[in-house]
Coordinates of C-alpha atoms and ligand atoms in Angstrom, one line a residue:
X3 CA 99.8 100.2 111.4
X4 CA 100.7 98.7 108.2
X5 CA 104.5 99.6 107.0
X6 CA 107.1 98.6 104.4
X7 CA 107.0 94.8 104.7
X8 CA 103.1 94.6 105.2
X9 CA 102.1 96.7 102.4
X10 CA 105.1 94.9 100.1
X11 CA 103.4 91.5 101.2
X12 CA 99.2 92.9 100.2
X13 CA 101.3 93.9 96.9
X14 CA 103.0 90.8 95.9
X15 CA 99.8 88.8 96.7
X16 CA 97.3 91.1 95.4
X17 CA 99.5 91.3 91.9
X18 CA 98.6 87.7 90.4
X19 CA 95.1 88.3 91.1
X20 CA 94.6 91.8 90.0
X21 CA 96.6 91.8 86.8
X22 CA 94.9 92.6 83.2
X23 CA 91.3 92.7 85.6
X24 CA 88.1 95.2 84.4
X25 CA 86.8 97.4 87.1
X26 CA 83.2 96.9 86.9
X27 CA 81.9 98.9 89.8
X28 CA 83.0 100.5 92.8
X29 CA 80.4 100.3 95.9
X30 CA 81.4 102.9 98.5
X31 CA 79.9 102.2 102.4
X32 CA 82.0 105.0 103.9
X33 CA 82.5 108.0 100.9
X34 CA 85.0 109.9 103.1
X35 CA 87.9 107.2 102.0
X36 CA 87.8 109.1 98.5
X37 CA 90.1 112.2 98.9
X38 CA 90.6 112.9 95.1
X39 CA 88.9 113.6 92.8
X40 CA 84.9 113.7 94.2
X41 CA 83.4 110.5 94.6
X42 CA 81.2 110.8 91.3
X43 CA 84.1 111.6 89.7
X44 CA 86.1 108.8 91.4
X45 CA 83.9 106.3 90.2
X46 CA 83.0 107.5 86.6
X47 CA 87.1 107.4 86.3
X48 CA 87.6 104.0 87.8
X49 CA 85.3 101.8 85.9
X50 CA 85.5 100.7 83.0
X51 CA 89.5 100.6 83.1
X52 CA 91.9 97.8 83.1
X53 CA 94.4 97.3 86.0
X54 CA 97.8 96.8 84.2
X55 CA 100.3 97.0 86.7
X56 CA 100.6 97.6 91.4
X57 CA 103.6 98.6 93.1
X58 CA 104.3 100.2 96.5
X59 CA 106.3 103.3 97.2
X60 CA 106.8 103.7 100.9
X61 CA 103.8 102.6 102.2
X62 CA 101.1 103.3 99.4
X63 CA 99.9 101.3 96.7
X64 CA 99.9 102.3 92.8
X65 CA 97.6 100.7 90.4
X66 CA 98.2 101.7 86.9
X67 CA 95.2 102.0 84.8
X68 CA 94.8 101.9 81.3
X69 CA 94.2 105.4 80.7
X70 CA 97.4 106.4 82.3
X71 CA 96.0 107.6 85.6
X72 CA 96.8 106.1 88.8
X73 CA 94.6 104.7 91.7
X74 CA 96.8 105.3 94.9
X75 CA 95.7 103.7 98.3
X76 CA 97.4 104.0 101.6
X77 CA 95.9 101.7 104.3
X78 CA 97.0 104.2 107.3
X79 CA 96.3 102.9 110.6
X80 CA 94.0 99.9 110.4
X81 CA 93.5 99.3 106.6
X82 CA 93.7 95.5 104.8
X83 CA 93.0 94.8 101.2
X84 CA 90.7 92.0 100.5
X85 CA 90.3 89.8 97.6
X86 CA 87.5 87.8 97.5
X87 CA 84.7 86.8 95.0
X88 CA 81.6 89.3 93.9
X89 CA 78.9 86.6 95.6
X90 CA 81.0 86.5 99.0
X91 CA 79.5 88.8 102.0
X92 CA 81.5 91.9 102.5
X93 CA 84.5 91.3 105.3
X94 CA 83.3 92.9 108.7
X95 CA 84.3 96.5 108.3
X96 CA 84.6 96.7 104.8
X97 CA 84.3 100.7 103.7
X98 CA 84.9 100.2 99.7
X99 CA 84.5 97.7 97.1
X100 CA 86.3 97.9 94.2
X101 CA 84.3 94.8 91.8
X102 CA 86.5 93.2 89.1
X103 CA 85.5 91.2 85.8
X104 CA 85.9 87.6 86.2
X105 CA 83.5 87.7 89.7
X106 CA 86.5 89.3 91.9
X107 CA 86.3 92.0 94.5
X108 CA 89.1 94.1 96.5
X109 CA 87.5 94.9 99.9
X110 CA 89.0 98.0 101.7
X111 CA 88.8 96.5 105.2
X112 CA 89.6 99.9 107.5
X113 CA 87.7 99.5 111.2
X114 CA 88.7 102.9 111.6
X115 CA 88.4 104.1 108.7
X116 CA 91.7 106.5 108.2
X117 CA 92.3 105.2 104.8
X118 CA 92.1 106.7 101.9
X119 CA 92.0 106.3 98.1
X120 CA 93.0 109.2 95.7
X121 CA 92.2 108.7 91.6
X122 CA 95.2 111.1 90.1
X123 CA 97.0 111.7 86.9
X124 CA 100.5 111.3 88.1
X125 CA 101.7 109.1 91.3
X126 CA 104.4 112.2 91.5
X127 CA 101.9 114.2 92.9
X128 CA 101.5 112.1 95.9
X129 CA 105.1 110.2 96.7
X130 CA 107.4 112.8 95.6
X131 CA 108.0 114.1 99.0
X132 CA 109.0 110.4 99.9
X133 CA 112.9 109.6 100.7
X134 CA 114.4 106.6 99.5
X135 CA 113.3 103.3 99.3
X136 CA 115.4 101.6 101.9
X137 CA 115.4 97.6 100.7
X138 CA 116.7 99.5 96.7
X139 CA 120.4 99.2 95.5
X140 CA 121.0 103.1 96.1
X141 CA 119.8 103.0 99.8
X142 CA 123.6 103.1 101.2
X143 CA 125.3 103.1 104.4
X144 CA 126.7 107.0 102.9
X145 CA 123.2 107.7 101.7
X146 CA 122.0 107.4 105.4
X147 CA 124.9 109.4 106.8
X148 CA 123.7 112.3 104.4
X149 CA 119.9 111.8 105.6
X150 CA 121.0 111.9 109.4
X151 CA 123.7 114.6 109.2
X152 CA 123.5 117.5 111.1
X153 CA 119.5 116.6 112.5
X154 CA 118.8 117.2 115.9
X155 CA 115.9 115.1 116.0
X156 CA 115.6 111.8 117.9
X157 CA 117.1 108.7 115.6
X158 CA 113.1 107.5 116.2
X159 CA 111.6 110.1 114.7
X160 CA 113.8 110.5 112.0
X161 CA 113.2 106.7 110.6
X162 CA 110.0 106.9 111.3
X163 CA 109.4 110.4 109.0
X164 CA 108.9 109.2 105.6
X165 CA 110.2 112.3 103.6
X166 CA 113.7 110.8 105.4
X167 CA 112.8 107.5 104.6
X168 CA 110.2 105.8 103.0
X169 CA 108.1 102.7 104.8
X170 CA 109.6 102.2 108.1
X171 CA 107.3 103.0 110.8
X172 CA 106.8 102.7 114.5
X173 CA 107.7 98.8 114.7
X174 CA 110.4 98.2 112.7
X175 CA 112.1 102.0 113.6
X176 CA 112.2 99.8 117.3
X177 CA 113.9 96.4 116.2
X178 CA 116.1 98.2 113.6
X179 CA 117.5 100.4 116.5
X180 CA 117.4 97.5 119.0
X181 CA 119.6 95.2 116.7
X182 CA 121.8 98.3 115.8
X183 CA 122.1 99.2 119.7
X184 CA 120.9 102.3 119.6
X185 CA 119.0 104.6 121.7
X186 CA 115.8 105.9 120.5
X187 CA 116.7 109.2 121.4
X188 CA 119.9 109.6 120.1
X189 CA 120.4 112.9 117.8
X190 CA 120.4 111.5 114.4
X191 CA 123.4 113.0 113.3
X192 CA 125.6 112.2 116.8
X193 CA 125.5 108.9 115.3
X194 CA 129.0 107.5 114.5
X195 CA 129.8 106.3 111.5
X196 CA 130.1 102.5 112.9
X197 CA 126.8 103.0 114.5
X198 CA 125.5 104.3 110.7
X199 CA 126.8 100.8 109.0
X200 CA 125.0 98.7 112.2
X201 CA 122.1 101.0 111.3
X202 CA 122.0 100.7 107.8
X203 CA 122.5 97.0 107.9
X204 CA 119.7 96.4 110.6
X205 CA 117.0 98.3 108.7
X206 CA 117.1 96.2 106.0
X207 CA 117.4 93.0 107.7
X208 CA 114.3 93.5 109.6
X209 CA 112.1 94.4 107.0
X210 CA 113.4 91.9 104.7
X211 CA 113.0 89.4 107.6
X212 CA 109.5 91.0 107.8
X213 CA 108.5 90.7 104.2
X214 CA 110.3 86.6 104.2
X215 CA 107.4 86.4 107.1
X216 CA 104.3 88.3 105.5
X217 CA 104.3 91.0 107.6
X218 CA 103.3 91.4 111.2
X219 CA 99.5 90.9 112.4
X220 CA 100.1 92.5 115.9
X221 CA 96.9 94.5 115.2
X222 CA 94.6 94.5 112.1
X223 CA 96.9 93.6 109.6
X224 CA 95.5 91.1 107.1
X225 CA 96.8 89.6 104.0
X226 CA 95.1 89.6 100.7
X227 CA 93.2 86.4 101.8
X228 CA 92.6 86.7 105.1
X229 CA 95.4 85.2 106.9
X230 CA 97.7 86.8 109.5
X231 CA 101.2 87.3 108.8
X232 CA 103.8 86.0 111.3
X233 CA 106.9 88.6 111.1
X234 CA 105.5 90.1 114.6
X235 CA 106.8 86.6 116.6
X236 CA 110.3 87.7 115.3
X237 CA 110.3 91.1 116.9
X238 CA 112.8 91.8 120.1
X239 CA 111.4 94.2 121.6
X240 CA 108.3 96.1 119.9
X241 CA 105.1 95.8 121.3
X242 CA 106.4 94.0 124.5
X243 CA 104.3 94.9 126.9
X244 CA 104.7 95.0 130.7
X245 CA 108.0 93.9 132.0
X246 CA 109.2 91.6 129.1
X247 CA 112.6 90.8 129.2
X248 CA 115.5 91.8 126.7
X249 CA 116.0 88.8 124.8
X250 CA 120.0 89.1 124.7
X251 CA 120.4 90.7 128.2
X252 CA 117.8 89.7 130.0
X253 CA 116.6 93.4 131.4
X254 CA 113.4 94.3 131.5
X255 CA 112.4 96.3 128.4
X256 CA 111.4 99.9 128.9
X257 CA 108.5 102.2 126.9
X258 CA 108.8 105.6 126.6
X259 CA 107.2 108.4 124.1
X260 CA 108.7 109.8 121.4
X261 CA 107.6 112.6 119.6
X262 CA 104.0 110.4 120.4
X263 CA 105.0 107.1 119.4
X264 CA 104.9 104.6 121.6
X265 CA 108.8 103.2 121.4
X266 CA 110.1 100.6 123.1
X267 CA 114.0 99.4 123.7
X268 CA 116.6 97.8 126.4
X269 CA 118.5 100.6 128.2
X270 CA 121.2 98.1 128.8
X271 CA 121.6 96.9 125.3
X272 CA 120.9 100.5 123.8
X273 CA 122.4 102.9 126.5
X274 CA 121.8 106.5 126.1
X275 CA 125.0 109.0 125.1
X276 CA 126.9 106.2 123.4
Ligands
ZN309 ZN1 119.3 94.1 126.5

């Protein structure tokens, strides 16, 4: 599933393309991946406006439109933005088009087709029930302290909800706590405040390691032309299958479930009840 540093990467690639760009036409091969307003609407809406401006808030995309409204996109679980040129063949997969003057398309790759595209008025309406943005200038070691105090929920679960904290998902929850050396099921607010700063620090140099490396192709991830990103031969210990070995202590990595996410960690490195 595509998090911070993947949908950061689609934005800064997408962004020189896109910029000061008609929409001509919208062709839509699967209409459930319009969620608001109805598809006829959707479309009447969309063309015919100027994209002036993308950005990403936790894991969604906001293109800002001429008239003021906003064209939000979240990929979900197996979504890739594609540009590519009006006369090419549709990507393999491809459940919108979104057709741009100047003979450019963005293809809405989504094999399973979980993602979604919502035409509003006001981003607010969609990210306000985000947390912070954890690579900006206010994301502080004190700021996570107050976001972890008192819950009783596993620390996996708690980076992973993005109402605590915007983009981190499954994969980078597991290095961040891997490099902090911390259990995934630690209470999130037993943490000490040592373990807070090793925290704090690890989340953002995994995704900013992430983002350096274009994100992480370990499934369907794509970048805006096609290629794979390479942050995914960085990681330590998500999506090691099958007796991989901790890179630093040599035992074997463990998986268990948390709160239905796969999760995986070395129970040397990240012992439980410290
Ligand atoms: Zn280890």
């Amino acid at each position: 599933m595509p998090e911070l540093p993947e949908v950061e990467t689609i934005k800064n690639e997408l962004l020189p393309h896109i910029i000061g760009r008609r929409v001509t036409g919208v062709t839509l091969f699967w209409e459930g991946i319009v969620h608001q307003p109805s598809v006829e609407e959707f479309c009447s809406r969309l063309i015919g406006q100027r994209l002036t401006g993308l950005a990403r808030r936790g894991k969604y995309f906001i293109f800002s439109l001429t008239s003021g409204e906003v064209l939000i996109i979240h990929l979900r679980m197996t979504g890739s933005l594609l540009i590519g040129q009006d006369s090419s063949e549709p990507p393999k997969y491809t459940r919108a088009i979104i057709h741009l003057d100047k003979d450019l398309n963005i293809f809405f790759r989504d094999p399973r087709k979980f993602g979604v595209m919502r035409l509003v008025e006001n981003a607010d309406s969609i990210v306000d029930k985000l947390g912070p943005e954890p690579l900006e200038a206010g994301f502080t070691p004190q700021v996570l302290s107050q976001l972890l105090e008192k819950r009783s929920a596993p620390i996996k679960a708690l980076l992973c909800d993005q109402t605590v904290i915007a983009g981190i998902g499954n994969m980078y929850a597991d290095e961040a706590l891997f490099a902090a050396r911390i259990h995934p099921l630690r209470q999130g607010g037993s943490l000490s405040s040592a373990e807070i700063e090793r925290l704090h620090r690890t989340i953002q140099q995994v995704l900013w390691s992430a983002i350096d490396n274009k994100g992480a192709s370990v499934d369907t991830y794509f970048r805006p032309d096609g290629t794979t990103g390479t942050a995914h031969f960085q990681f330590q210990v998500a999506h090691r299958l099958g007796g991989e070995l901790c890179p630093v202590c040599g035992t074997p990595i463990e998986r268990i479930t948390v709160r239905n996410r796969g999760t995986y960690f070395c129970p040397k490195c990240q012992p439980q009840g410290v």
